[in-house]
Short mmCIF file of C-alpha atoms and ligand atoms in Angstrom, two decimals:
data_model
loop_
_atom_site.label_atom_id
_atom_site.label_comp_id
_atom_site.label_asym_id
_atom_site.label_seq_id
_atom_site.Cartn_x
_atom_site.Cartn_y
_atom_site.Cartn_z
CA UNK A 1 104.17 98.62 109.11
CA UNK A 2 104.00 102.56 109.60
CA UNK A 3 103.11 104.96 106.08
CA UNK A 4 106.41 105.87 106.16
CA UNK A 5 108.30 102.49 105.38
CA UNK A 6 105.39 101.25 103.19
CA UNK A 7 106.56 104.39 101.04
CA UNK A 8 110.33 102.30 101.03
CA UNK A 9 109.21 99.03 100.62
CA UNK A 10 107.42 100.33 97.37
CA UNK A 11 110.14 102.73 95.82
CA UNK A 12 113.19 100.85 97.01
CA UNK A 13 114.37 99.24 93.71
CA UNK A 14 115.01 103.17 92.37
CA UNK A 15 115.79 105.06 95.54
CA UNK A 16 118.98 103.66 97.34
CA UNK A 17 118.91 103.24 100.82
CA UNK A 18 121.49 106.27 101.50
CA UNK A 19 119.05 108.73 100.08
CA UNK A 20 115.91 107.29 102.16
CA UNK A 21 117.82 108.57 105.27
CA UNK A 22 117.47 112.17 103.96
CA UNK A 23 114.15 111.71 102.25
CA UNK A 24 111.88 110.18 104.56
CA UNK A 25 111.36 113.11 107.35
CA UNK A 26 110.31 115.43 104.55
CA UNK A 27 107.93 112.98 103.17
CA UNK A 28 106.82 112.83 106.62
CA UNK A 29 106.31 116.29 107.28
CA UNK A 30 105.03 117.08 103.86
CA UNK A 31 102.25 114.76 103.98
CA UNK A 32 101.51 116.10 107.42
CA UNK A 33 101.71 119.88 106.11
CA UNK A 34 99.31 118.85 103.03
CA UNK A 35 96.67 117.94 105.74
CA UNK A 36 97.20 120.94 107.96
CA UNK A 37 96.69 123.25 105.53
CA UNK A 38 94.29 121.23 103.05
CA UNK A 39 96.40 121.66 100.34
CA UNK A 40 96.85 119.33 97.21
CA UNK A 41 100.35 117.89 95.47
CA UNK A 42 100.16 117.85 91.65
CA UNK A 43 103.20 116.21 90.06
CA UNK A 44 104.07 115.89 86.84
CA UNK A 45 105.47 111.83 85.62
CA UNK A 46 108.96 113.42 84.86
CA UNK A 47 109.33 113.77 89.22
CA UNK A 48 111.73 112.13 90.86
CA UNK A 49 110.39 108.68 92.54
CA UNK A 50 110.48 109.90 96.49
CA UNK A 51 108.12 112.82 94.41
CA UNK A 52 106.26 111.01 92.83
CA UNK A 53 105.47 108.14 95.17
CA UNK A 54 105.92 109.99 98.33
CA UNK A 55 103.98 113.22 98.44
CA UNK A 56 102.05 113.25 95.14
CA UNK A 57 98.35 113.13 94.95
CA UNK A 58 98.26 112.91 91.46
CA UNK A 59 100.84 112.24 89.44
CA UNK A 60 100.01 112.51 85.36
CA UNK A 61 100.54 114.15 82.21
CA UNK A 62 100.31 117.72 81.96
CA UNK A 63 96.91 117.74 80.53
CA UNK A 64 95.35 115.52 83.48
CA UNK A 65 97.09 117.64 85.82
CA UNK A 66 95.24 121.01 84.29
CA UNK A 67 92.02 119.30 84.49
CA UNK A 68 92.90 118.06 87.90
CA UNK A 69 93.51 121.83 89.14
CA UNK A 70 90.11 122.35 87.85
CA UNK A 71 88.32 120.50 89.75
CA UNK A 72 90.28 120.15 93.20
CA UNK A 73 89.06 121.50 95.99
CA UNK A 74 91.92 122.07 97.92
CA UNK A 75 92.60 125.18 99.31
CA UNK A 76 96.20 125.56 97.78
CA UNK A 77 97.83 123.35 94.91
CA UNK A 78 101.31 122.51 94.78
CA UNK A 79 102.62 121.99 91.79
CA UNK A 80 105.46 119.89 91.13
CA UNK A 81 106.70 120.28 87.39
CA UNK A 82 107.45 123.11 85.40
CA UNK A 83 106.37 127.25 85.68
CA UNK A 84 103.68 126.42 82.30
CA UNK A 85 102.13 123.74 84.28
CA UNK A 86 101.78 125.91 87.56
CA UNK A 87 100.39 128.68 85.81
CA UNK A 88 97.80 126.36 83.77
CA UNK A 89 96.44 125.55 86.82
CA UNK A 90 96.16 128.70 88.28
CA UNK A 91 94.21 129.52 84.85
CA UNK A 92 91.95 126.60 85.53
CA UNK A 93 91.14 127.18 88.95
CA UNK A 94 92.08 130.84 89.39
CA UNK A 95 90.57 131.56 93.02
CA UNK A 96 93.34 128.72 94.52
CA UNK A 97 96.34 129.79 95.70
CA UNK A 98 98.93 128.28 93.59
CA UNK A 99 102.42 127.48 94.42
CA UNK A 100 105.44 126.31 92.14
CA UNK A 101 108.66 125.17 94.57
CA UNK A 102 110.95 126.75 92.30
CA UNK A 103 110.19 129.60 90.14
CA UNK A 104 113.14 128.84 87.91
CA UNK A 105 111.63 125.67 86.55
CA UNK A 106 111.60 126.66 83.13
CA UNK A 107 111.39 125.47 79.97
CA UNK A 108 113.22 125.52 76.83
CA UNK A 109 109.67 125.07 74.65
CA UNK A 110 108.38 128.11 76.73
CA UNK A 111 110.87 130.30 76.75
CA UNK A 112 111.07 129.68 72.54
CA UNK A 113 108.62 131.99 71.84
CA UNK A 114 106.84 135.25 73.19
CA UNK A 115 103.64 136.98 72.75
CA UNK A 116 104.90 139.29 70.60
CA UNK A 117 106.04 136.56 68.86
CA UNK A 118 103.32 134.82 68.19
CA UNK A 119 101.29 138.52 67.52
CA UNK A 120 103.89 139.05 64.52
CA UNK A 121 102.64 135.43 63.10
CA UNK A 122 99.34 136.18 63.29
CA UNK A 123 100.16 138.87 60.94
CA UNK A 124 101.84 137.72 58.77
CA UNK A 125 98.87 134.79 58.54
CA UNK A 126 96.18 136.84 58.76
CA UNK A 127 93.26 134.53 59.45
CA UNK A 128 94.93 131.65 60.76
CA UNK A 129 94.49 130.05 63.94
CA UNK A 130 96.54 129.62 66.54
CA UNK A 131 96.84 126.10 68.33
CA UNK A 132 99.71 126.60 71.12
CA UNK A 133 100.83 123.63 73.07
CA UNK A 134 100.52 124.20 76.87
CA UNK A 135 104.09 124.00 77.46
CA UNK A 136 104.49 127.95 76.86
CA UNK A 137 103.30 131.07 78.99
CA UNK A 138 100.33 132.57 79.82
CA UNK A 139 101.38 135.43 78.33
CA UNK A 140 101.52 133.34 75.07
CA UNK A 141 98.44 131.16 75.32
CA UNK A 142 96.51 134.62 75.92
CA UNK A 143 97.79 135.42 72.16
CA UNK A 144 96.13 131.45 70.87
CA UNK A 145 93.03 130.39 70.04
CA UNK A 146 93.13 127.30 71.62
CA UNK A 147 96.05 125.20 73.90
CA UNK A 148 96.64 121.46 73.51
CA UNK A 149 98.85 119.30 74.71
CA UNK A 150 100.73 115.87 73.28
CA UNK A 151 97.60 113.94 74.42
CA UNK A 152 95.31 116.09 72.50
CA UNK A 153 97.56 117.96 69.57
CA UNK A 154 95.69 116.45 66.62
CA UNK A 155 92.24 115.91 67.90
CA UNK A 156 92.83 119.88 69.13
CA UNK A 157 94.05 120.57 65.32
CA UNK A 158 90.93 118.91 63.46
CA UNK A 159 88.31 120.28 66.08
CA UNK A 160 88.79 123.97 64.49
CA UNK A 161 87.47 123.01 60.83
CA UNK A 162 90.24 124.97 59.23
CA UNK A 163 92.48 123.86 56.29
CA UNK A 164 95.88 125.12 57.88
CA UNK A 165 96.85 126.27 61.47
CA UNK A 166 99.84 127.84 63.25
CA UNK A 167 100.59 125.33 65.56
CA UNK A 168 103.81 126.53 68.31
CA UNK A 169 106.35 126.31 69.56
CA UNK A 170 107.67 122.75 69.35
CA UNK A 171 108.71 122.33 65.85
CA UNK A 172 108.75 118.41 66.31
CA UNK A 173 105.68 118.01 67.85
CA UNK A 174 104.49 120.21 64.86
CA UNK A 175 106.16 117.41 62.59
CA UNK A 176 104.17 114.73 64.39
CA UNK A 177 100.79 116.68 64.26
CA UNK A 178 101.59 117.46 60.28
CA UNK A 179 101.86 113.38 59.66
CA UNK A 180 98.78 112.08 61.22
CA UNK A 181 96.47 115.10 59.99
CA UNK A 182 95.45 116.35 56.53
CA UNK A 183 95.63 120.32 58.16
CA UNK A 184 98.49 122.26 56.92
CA UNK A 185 100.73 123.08 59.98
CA UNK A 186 102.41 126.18 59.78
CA UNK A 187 105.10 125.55 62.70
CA UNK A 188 107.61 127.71 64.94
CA UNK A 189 111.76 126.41 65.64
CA UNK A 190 110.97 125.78 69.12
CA UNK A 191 112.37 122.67 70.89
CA UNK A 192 112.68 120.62 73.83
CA UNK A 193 116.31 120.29 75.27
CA UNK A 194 115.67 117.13 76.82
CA UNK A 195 113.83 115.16 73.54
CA UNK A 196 116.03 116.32 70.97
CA UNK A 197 119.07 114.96 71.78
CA UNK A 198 118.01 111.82 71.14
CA UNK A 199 118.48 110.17 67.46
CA UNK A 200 117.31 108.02 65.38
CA UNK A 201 120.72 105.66 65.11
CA UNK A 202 120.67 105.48 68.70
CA UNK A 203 117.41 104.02 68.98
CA UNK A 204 118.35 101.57 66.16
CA UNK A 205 121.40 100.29 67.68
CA UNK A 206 119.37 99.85 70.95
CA UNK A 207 116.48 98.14 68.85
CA UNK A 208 119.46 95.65 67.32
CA UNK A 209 121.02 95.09 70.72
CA UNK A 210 117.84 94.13 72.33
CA UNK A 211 115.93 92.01 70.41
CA UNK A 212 112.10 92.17 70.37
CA UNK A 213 112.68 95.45 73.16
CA UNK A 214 109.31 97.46 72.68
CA UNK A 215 110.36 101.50 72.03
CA UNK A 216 107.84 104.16 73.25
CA UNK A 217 108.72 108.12 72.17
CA UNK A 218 107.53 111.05 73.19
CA UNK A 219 106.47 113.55 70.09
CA UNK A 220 108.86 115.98 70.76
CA UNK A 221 111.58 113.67 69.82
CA UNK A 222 113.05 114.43 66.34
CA UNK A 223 110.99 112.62 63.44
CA UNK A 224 113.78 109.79 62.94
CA UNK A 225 113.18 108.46 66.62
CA UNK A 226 109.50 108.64 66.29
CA UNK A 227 109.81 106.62 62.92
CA UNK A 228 112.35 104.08 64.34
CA UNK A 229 110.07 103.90 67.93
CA UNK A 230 106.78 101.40 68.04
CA UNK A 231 104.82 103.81 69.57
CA UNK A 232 104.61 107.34 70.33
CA UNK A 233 102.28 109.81 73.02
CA UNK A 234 102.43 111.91 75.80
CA UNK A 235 104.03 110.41 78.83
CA UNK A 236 100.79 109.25 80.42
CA UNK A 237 100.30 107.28 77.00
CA UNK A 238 103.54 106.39 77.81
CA UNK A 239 102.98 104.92 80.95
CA UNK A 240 99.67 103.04 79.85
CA UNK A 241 101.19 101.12 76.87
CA UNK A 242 103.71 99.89 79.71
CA UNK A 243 100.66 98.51 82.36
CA UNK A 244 98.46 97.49 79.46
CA UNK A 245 100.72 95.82 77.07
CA UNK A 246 103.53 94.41 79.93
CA UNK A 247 106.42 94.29 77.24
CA UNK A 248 109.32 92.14 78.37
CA UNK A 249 111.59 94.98 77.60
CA UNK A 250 110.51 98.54 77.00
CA UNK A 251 112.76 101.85 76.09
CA UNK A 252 111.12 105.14 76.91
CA UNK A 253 112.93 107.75 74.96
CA UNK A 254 111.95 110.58 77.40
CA UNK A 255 113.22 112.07 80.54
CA UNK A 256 114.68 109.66 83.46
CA UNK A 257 112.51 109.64 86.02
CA UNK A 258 109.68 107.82 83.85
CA UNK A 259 111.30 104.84 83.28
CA UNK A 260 112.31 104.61 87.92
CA UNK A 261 108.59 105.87 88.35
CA UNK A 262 106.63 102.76 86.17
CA UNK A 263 108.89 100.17 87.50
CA UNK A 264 108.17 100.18 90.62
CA UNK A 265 104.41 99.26 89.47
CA UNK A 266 105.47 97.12 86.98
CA UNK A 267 108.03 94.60 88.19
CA UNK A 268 107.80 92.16 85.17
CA UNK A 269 109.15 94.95 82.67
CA UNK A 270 112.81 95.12 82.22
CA UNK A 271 113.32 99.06 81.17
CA UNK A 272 116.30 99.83 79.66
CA UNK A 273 117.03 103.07 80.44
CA UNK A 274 119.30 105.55 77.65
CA UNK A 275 117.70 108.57 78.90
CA UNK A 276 118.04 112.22 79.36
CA UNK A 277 117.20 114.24 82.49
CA UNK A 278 115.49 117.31 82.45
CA UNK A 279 117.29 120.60 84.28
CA UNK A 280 113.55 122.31 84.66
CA UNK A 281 112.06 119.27 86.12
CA UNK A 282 114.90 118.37 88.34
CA UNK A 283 114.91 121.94 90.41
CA UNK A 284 112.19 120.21 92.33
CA UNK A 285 113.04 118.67 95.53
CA UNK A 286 111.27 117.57 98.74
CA UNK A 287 113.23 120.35 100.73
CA UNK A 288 111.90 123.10 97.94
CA UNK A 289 108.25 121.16 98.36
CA UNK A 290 108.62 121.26 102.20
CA UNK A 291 109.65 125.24 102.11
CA UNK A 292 107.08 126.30 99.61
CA UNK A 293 104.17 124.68 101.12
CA UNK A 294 105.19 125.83 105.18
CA UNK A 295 105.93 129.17 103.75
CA UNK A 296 103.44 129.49 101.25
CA UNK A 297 106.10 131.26 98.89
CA UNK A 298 106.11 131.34 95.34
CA UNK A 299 102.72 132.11 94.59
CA UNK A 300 101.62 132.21 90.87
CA UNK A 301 100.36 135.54 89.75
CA UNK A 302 99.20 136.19 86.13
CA UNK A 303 97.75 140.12 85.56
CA UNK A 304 94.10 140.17 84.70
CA UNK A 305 93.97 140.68 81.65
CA UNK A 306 96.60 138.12 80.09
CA UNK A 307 94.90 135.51 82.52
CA UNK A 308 91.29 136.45 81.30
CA UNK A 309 92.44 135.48 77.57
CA UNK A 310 94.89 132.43 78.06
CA UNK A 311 91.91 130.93 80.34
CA UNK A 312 89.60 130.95 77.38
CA UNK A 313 92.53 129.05 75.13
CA UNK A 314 93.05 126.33 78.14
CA UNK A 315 89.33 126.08 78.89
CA UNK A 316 88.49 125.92 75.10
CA UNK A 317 91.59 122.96 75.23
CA UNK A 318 89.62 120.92 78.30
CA UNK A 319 86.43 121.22 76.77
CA UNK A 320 87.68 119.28 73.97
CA UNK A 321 89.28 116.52 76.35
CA UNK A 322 91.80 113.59 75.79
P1 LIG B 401 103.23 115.49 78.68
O1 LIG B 401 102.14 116.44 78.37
O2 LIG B 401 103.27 114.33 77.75
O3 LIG B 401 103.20 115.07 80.11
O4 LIG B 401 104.63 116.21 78.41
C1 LIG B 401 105.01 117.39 78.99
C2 LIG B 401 106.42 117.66 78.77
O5 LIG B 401 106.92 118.69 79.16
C3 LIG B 401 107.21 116.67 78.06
O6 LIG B 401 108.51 117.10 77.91
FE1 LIG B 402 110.25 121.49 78.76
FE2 LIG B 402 111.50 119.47 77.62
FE3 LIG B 402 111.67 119.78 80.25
FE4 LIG B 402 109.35 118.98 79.09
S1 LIG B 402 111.28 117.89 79.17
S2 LIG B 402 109.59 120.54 80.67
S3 LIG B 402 109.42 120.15 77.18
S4 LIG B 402 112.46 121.20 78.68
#
């Protein structure tokens, strides 16, 4: 059986056959182009499936995909997510040539908050750190003392020492952080489109309709999901409480393309699938990868100085790990 239709045969359940027609040649070309011009696909889990299982090299969380830019040794990285998660790699490995395959993948979390922002807190706080979560700009991070993301938030908060932080933007992951540490959390009104919409009366009614059903949340839901979910962590937490635990029926209460991506690897899980889909996340397509990549267009540039400072909050960030 050729590459190519072991990539169906695996991701056929969640891509219909219709769409295959139009996927396949760029997955062929892509992986093809990757080769060519030694160049590496980073994807983030919230990908679509013909992503995420066709041209990815690594698909993860955004805090193994910084570390992963680190230490890659491809000549160019691709980076299949969002405009924060492109530019933390270019941080981490800033002599690669970086390339997002559409520069208008935002996000609402990012665009919450600026550098001056964050200067005019530090004012008024004189003394306090600053713990930003990667999911905001350079520009930002070069403002913070340290980044961390939803795999790392509290062990990032308690590795400073300090009795209160100013931990930004994402007010809810703030409210997470603030329940499982004794640090005072001084947080900013930032939130994430796609995780607050869900509630917690939704996930109740699912819990009462599915009996026994196993509910995983991401921390920037509001604090009423994470209280009515089982569980709660970034989406590669996500995705390993679903291979180690096998639930019979699970509920992610995250973006879409999570719930299509882990079935396919784990066939004995019944997901039920309420979800929301991401705008940012969904500008990426195969085409846009294909484009990117021949063309190498849409480099990521940060100025000198910005980049000098955010690298010391990301690197500070990976030094402290998972
Ligand atoms: P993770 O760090 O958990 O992958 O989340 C990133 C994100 O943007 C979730 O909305
Ligand atoms: Fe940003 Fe939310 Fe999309 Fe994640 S899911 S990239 S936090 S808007």
């Amino acid at each position: 059986m050729s590459k190519i239709d072991n990539i169906y045969n695996k991701i056929s359940k969640v891509v219909p056959n219709i769409e295959w027609d139009f996927h396949a040649p760029y997955i062929e070309k892509i992986n093809k182009l990757k080769k060519e011009k030694n160049a590496v696909i980073l994807a983030h889990n919230y990908q679509t499936p013909e992503i995420y299982h066709g041209v990815a090299d690594i698909a993860a969380d955004s805090l193994a995909l910084a570390l992963e830019a680190a230490k890659t040794k491809a000549d160019i990285i691709v980076l299949c997510g969002v405009h924060f998660m492109a530019e933390t790699a270019k941080l981490m490995n800033p002599k690669k040539k970086v390339l997002i395959p559409d520069m208008d993948a935002g996000c609402s979390l990012a665009s919450s908050i600026t550098g001056e922002d964050v200067r005019m807190l530090k004012e008024k706080y004189p003394g306090v750190p600053v713990v930003s979560y990667v999911n905001t700009s350079a520009e930002v991070k070069a403002e913070s003392d340290v980044c961390c993301t939803s795999a790392n938030a509290v062990k990032v908060v308690e590795s400073l020492g300090v009795d209160k932080v100013i931990f930004l933007p994402d007010h809810y992951l703030a409210n997470y952080v603030q329940k499982n540490t004794k640090v005072k959390i001084i947080s900013w009104q930032g939130t994430c489109i796609v995780h607050e919409k869900f509630t917690g009366n939704e996930i109740n009614d699912i819990r009462k309709q599915n009996p026994g059903i196993k509910i995983i949340a991401h921390p920037e839901c509001p604090p009423d999901v994470i209280n009515a979910s089982d569980f709660a962590g970034s989406t590669s937490s996500m995705v390993n409480y679903v291979k180690e635990k096998q639930p019979k029926k699970v509920l992610l209460v995250t973006e879409c393309s999570m719930s299509d991506n882990i079935q396919i690897e784990n066939p004995k899980v019944d997901f039920i699938k309420p979800c929301n889909l991401c705008p940012f996340m969904k500008k990426i397509t195969l085409k846009k990868i294909y484009d990117c990549l021949e063309k190498e267009i849409n480099e990521i540039k940060i100025g000198n100085n910005i980049a000098m400072r955010a690298r010391e909050s990301v690197t500070r960030m990976a030094n402290i790990g998972r």
